[in-house]
Coordinates of C-alpha atoms and ligand atoms in Angstrom, one line a residue:
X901 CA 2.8 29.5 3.8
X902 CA -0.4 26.9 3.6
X903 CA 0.1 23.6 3.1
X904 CA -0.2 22.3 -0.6
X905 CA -3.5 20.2 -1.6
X906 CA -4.7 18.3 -4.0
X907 CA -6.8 20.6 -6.7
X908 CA -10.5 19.9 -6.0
X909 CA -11.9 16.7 -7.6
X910 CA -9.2 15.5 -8.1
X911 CA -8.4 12.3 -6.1
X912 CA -5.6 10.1 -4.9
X913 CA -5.7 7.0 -4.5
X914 CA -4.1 5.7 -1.6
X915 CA -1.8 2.2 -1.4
X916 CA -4.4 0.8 1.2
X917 CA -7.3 1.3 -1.7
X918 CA -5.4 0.5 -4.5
X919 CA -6.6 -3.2 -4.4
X920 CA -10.1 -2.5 -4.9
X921 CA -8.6 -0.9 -8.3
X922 CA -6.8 -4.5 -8.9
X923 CA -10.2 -6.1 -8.4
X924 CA -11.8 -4.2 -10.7
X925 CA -8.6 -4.1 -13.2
X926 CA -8.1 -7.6 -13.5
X927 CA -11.8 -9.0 -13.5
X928 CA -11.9 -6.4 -16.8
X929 CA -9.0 -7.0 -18.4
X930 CA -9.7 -10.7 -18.5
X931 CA -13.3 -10.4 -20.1
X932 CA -11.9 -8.2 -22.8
X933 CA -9.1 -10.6 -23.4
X934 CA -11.7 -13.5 -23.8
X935 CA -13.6 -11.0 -26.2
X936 CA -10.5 -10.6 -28.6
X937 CA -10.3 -6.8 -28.1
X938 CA -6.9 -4.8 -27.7
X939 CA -5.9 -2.6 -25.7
X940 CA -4.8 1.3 -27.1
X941 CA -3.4 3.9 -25.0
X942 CA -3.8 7.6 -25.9
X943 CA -2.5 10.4 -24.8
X944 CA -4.5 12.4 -22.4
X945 CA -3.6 16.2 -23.9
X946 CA -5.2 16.7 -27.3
X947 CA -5.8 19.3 -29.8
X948 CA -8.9 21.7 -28.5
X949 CA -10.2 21.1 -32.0
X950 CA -10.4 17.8 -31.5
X951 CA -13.3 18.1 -28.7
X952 CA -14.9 20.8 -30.6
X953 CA -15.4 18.8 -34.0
X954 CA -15.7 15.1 -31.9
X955 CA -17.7 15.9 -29.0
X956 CA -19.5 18.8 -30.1
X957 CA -19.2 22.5 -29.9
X958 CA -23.2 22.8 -28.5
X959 CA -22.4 20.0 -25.4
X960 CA -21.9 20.6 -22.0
X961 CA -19.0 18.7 -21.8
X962 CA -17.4 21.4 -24.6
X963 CA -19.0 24.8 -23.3
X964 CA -18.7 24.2 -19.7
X965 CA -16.7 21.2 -18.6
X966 CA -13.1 21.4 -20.4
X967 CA -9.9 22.5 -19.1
X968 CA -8.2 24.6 -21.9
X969 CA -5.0 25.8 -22.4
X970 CA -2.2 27.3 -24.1
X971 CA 0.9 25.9 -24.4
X972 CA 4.2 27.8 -24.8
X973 CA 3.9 27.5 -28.5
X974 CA 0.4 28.9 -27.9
X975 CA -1.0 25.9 -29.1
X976 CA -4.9 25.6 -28.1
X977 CA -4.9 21.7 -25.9
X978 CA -7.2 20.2 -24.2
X979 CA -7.3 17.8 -21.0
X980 CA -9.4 15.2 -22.4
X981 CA -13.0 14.5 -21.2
X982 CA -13.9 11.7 -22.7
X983 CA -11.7 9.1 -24.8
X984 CA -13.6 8.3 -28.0
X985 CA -12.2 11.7 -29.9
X986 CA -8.7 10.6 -29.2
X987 CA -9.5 7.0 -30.3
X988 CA -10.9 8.2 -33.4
X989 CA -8.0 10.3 -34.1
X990 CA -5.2 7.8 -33.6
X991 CA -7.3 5.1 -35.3
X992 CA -7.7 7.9 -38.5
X993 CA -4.0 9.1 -38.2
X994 CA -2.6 5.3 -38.5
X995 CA -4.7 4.3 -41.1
X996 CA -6.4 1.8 -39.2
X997 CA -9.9 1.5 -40.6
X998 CA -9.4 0.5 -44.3
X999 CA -11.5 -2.6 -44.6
X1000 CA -11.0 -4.5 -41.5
X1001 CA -12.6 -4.1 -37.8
X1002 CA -11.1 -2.7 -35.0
X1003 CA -11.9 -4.0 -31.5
X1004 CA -9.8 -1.7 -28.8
X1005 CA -10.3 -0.3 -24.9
X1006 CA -8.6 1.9 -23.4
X1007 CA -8.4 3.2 -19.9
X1008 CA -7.2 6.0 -17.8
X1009 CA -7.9 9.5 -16.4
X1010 CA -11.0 12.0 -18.5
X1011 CA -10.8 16.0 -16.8
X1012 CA -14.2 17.7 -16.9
X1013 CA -14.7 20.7 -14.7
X1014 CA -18.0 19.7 -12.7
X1015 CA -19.2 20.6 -9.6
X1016 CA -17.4 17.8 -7.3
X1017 CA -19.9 15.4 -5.3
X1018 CA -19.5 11.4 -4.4
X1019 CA -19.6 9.6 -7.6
X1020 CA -18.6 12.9 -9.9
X1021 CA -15.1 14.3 -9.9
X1022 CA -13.1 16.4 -11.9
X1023 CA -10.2 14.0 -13.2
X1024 CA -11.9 10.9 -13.0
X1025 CA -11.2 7.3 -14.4
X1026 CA -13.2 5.4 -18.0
X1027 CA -12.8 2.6 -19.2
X1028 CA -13.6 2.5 -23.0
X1029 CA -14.3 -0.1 -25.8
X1030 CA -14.8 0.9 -29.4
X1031 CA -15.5 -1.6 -32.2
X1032 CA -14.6 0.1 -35.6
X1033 CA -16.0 -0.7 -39.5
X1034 CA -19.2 -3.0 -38.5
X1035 CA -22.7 -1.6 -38.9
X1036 CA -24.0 -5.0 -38.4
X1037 CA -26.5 -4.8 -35.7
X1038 CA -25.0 -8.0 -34.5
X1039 CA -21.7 -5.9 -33.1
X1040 CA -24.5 -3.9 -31.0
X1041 CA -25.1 -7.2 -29.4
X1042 CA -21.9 -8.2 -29.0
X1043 CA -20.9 -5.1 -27.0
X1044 CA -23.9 -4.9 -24.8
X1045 CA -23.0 -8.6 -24.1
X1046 CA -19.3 -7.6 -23.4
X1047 CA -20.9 -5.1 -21.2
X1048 CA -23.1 -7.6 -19.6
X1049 CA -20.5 -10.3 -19.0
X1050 CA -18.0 -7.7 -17.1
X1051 CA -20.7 -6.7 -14.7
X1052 CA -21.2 -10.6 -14.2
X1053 CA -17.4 -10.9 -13.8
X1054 CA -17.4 -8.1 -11.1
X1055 CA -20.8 -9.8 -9.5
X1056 CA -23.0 -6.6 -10.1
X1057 CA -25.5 -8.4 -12.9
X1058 CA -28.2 -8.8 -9.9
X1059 CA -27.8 -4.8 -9.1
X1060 CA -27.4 -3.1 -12.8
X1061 CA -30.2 -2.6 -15.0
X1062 CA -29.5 -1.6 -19.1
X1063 CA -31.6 1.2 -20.3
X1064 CA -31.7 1.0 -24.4
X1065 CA -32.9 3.3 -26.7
X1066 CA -32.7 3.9 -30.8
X1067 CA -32.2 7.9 -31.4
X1068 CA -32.3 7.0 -35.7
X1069 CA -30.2 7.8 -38.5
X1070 CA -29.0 12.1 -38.4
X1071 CA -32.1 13.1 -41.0
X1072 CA -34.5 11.3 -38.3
X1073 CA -33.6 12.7 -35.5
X1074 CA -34.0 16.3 -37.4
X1075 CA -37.1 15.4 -38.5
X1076 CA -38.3 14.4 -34.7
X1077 CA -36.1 17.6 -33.3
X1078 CA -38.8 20.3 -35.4
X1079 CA -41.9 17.9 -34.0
X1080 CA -40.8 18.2 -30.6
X1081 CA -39.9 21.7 -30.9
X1082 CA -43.3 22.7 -32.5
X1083 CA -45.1 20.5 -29.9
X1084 CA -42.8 22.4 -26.8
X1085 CA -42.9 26.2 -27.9
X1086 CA -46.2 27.2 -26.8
X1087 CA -45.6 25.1 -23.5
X1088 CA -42.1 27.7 -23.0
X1089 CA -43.1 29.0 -20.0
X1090 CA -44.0 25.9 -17.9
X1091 CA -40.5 24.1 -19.1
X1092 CA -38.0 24.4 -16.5
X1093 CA -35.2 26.8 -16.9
X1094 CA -32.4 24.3 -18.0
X1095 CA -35.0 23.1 -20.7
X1096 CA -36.1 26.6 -21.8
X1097 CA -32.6 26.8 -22.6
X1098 CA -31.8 23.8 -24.4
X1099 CA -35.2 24.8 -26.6
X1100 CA -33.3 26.8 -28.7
X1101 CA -29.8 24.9 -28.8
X1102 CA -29.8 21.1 -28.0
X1103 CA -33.6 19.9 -27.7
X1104 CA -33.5 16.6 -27.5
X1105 CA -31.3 16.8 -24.0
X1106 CA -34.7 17.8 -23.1
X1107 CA -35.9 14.1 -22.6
X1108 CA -33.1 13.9 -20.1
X1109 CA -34.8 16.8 -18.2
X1110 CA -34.7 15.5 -14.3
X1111 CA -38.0 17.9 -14.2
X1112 CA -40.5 16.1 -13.2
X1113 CA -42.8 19.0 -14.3
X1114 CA -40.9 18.9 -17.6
X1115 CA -41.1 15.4 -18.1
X1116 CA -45.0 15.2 -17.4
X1117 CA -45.0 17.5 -20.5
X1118 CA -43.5 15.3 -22.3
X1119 CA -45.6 12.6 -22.2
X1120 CA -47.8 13.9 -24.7
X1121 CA -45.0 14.7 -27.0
X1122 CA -44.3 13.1 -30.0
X1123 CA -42.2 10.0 -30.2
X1124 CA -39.2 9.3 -31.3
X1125 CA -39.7 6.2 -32.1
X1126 CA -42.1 7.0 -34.9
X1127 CA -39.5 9.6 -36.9
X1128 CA -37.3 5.8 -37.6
X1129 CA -36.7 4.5 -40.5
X1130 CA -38.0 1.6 -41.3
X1131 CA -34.9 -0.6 -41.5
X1132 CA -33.5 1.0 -38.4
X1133 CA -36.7 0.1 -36.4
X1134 CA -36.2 -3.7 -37.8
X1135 CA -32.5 -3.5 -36.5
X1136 CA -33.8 -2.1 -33.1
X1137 CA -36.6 -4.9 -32.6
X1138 CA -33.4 -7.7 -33.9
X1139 CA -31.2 -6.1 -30.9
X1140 CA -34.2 -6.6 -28.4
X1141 CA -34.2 -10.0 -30.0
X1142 CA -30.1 -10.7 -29.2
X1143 CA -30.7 -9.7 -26.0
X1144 CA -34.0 -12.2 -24.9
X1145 CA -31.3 -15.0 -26.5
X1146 CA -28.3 -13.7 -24.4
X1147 CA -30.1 -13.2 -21.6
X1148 CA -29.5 -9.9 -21.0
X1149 CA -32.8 -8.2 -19.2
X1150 CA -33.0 -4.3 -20.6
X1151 CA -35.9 -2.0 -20.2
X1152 CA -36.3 0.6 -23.4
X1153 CA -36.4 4.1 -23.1
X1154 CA -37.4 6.0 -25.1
X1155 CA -36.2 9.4 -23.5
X1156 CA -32.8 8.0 -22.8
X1157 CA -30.6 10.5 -25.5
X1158 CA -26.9 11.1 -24.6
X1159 CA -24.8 14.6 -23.7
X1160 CA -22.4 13.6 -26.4
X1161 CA -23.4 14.8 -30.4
X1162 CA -21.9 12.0 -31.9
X1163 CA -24.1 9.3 -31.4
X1164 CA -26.9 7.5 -33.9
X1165 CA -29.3 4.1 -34.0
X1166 CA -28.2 2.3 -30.5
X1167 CA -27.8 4.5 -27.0
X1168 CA -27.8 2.6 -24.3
X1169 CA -26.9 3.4 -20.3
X1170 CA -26.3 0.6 -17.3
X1171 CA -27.8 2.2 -14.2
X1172 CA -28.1 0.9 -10.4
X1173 CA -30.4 3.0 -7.9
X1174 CA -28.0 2.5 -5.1
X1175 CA -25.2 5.6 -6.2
X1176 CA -27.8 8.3 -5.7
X1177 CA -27.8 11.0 -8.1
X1178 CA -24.9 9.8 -9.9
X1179 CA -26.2 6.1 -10.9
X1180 CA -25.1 5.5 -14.3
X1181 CA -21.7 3.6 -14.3
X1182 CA -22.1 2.7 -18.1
X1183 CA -23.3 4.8 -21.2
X1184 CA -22.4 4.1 -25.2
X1185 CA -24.1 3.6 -28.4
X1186 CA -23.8 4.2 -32.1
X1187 CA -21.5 6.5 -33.9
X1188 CA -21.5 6.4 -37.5
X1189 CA -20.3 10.0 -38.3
X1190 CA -18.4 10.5 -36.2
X1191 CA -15.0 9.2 -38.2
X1192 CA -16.2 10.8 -41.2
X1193 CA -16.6 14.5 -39.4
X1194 CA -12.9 14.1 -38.5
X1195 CA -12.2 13.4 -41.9
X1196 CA -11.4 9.9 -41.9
X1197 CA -12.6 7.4 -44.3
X1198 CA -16.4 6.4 -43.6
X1199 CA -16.7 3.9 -41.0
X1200 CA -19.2 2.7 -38.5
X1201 CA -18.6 2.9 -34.5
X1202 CA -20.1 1.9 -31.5
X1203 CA -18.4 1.4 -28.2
X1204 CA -18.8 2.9 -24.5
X1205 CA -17.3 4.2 -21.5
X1206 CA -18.1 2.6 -17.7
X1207 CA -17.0 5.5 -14.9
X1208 CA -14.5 3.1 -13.0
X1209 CA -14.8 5.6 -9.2
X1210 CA -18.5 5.0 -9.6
X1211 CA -18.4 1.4 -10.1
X1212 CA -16.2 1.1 -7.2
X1213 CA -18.0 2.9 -4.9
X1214 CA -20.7 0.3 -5.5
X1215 CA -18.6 -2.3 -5.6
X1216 CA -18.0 -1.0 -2.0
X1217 CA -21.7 -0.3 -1.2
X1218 CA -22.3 -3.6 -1.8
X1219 CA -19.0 -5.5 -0.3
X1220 CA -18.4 -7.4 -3.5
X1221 CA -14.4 -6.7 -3.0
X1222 CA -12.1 -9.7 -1.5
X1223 CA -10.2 -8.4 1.8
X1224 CA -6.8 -7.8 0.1
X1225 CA -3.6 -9.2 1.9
X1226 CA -0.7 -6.8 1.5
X1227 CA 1.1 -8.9 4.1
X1228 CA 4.8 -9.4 3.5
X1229 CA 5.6 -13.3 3.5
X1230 CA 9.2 -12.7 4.5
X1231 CA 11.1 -9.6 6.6
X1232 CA 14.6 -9.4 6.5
X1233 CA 16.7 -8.4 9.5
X1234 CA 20.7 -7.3 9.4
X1235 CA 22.9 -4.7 10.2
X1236 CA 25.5 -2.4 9.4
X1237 CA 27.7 -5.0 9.1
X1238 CA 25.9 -7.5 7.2
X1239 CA 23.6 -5.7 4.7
X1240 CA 26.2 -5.3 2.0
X1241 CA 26.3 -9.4 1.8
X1242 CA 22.6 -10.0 2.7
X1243 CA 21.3 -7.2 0.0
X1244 CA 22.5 -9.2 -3.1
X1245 CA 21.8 -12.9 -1.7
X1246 CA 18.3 -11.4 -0.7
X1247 CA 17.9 -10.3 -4.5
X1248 CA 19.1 -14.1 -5.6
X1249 CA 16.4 -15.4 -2.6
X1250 CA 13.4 -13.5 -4.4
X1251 CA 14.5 -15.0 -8.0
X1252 CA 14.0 -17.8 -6.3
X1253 CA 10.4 -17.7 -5.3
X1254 CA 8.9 -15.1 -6.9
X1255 CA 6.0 -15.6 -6.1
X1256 CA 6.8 -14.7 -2.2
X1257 CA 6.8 -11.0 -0.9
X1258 CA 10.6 -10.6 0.4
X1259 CA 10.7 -7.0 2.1
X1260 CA 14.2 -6.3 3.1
X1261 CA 14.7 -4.0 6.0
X1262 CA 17.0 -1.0 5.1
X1263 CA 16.7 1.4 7.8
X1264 CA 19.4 -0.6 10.2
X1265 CA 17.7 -0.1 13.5
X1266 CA 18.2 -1.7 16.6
X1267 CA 17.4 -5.4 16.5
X1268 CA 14.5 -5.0 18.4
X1269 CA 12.9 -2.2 16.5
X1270 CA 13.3 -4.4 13.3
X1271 CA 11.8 -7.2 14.8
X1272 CA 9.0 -5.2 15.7
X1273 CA 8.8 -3.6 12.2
X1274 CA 9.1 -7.4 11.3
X1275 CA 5.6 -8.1 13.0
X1276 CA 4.0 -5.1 11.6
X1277 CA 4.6 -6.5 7.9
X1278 CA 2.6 -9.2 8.5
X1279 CA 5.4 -11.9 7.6
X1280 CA 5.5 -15.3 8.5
X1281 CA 9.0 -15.2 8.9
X1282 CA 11.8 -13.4 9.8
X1283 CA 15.5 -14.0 8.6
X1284 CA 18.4 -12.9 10.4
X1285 CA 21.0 -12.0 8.8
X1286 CA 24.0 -10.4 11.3
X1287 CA 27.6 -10.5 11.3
X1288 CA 27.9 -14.3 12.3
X1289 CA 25.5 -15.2 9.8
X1290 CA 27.8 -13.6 7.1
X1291 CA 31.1 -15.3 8.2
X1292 CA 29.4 -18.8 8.8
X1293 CA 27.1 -18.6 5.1
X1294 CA 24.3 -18.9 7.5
X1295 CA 21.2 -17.6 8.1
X1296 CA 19.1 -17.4 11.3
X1297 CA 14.9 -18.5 10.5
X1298 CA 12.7 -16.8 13.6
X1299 CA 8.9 -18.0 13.4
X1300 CA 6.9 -14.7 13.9
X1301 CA 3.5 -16.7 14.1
X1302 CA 4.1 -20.2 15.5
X1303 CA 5.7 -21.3 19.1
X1304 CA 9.0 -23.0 17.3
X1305 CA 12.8 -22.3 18.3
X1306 CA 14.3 -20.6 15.6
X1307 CA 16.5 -22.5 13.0
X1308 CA 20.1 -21.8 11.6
X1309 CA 20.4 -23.0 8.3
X1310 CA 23.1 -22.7 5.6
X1311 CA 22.5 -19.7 2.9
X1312 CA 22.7 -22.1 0.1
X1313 CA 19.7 -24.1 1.4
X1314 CA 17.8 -21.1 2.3
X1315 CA 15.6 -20.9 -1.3
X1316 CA 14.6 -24.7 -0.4
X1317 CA 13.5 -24.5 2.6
X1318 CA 11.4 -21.9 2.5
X1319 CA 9.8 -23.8 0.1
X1320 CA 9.6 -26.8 1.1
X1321 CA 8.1 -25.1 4.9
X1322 CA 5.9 -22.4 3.4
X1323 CA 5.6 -22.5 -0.2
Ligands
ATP469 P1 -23.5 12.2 -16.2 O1 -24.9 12.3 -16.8 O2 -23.5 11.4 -14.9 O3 -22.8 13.5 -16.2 P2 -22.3 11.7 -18.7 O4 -23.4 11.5 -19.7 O5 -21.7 13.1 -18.7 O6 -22.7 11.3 -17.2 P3 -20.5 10.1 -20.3 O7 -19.8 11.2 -21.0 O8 -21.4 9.2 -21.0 O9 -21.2 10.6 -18.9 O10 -19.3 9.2 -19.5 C1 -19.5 7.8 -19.3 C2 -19.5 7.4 -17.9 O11 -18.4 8.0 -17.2 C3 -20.7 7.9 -17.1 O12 -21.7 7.0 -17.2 C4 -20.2 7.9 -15.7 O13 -20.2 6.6 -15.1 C5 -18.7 8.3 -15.9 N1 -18.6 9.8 -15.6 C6 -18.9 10.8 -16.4 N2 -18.6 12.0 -15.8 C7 -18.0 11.7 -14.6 C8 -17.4 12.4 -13.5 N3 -17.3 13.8 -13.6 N4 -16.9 11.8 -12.4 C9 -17.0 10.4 -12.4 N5 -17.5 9.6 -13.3 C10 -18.0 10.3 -14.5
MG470 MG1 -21.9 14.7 -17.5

């Protein structure tokens, strides 16, 4: 029989990674805090349905990239791919959008069956913020600057770069859709094959062609910036405007349109050029119908989703992580004979500082081989804790680092001296 793996793209990580995830963790958790918004956490299995009416039956995402299943009831699930249909949901199903605004993110593992490379998996890791019941163009700022201030927190502002586009209100983008379809039909044959395709089904994913041939075409297309409204194009020039006074540098374009159906007015994308092929570590926008197409009351959205592996591989590529130190502070030594008194007095020792790493050894070697387990950890000290130790309430302090003679002290001392030595 073969050994068991891992399903492709799908990824462990490992104890001696995990504090790159902490790094990452913490720095975000702390601007989101200082922002006001809450966390929400979803479940990852949701109805099929959901994806099909939320994300979009014509997406990629929904025709090629979800993993669907039955369960035993026969009930049609999905592994989710993204987390904004889930949000939605809960948000609708709790009645949490009458009349007030809703500031949540989320985290956690998205499934979308892609063809595994570095910087694209198939269960991967977002983290999400959605702002519900404010069209104000103002909470378009605000998340871009949330956006803005965690890369600053994570010390990528120098190496991202925000793309920003307006895609309109739902009757102009229809109206832009037919231009740019009349405009590309009799240029068929000399789209690419991927675009061809999309002709008939999704056209404006054309924009996003990576064709260069394609996109030469384009630039005697029409633009979508002249299908907008006129009060939308003022909201679009008043973002542009937050962002000179935030300080936020952006670059507009206007080909930038998103996989995803749901999205109106604001997209917007952080990108770096030093992930390759896979160099967008932020996307979000607008989504104003969204609620309202899953039957919820009517309620404006915007929000986005950061891809957490790709922002720690450049976090990496760029050695912007602090050396972790895993280290034990203390390593425990008895035997047979002792560990049924040292176990619970080591439990009282770690009440006691709690901010010290106490690692108890519980294997019962030899002496020596704890000792040299007791180096390995890292730990400043080692305490002895044998069968004298037990009848005397002592304890036995051996300096793994420094030239001193070990110390016996009393048990009852222990907690302060430690402290008082190497707090
Ligand atoms: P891409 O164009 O790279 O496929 P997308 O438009 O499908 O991205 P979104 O649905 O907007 O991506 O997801 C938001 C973010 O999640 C992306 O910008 C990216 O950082 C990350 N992401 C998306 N798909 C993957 C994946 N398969 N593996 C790792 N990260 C991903
Ligand atoms: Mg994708």
């Amino acid at each position: 029989m073969s050994k068991i793996q891992a399903v492709r793209g799908m990824n462990d990580i490992l104890p001696s990674d995990i504090y790159k995830w902490h790094f990452f963790e913490n720095a975000v958790k702390q601007t989101l805090h200082n922002y006001g918004y809450q966390e929400i956490r979803l479940p990852i299995v949701e109805k099929s349905e959901l994806f099909h009416r939320g994300v979009g039956a014509g997406t990629d995402i929904v025709e090629k990239e979800t993993y669907d299943f039955s369960d035993r009831n026969d009930e049609a699930l999905t592994l989710r791919p993204e987390g904004t249909a889930g949000c939605v949901r809960a948000m609708i199903e709790h009645g949490l959008l009458r009349n007030q605004i809703q500031k949540v993110w989320y985290t956690g593992a998205m499934f979308r069956y892609e063809r595994p490379q570095k910087g694209r998996y198939r269960q991967f890791y977002q983290l999400g913020v959605e702002v519900y019941g404010n069209s104000h163009i103002a909470q378009d700022a605000e998340v871009l600057s949330l956006s803005w201030q965690l890369w600053q927190a994570l010390g990528l502002d120098t190496h991202v770069t925000l793309e920003l586009n307006n895609l309109g209100s739902a009757q102009n983008r229809a109206d832009y859709v037919s231009a740019l379809v009349d405009y590309l039909t009799p240029l068929k044959d000399q789209l690419d094959e991927d675009s061809q395709r999309r002709l008939g089904k999704n056209p404006l994913r054309i924009l996003d062609s990576k064709n260069e041939n394609t996109q030469r075409l384009l630039d005697n297309a029409p633009n979508l910036h002249d299908f907008l409204d006129q009060d939308i194009q003022k909201d679009f020039e008043a973002l542009t405007e937050y962002l000179s006074v935030l300080n936020i540098p952006y670059k507009i374009n206007s080909r930038l349109v998103r996989g995803i159906d749901y999205y109106c007015n604001t997209v917007f994308e952080w990108v770096t050029d030093k992930l390759g092929a896979q160099g967008t570590i932020c996307a979000g926008g607008r989504y104003d119908s969204l609620v309202s197409d899953l039957q919820g009351p009517e309620t404006p959205a915007v929000g986005f989703a950061m891809g957490v592996e790709r922002i720690i591989l450049l976090l990496e590529t760029l050695e912007l992580i602090p050396e972790s130190t895993q280290n034990a502070d203390i390593y425990v030594i008895s035997d047979e004979s002792s560990i049924f008194k040292s176990m619970p007095m080591i439990e009282t020792l770690r009440k006691s500082l709690p901010h010290l790493t106490i690692e108890q050894n519980t294997s019962l070697g030899s002496f020596k081989s704890q000792f040299k387990k007791a180096d390995k950890s890292g730990a400043a000290l080692a305490l002895v804790i044998a069968e004298d130790e037990v009848n005397n309430n002592t304890c036995v302090i051996k300096f793994l680092r420094e030239d001193k003679e070990q110390v016996t002290i009393p048990q009852a001392e222990l907690a302060s001296y430690i402290q008082n030595h190497y707090a």
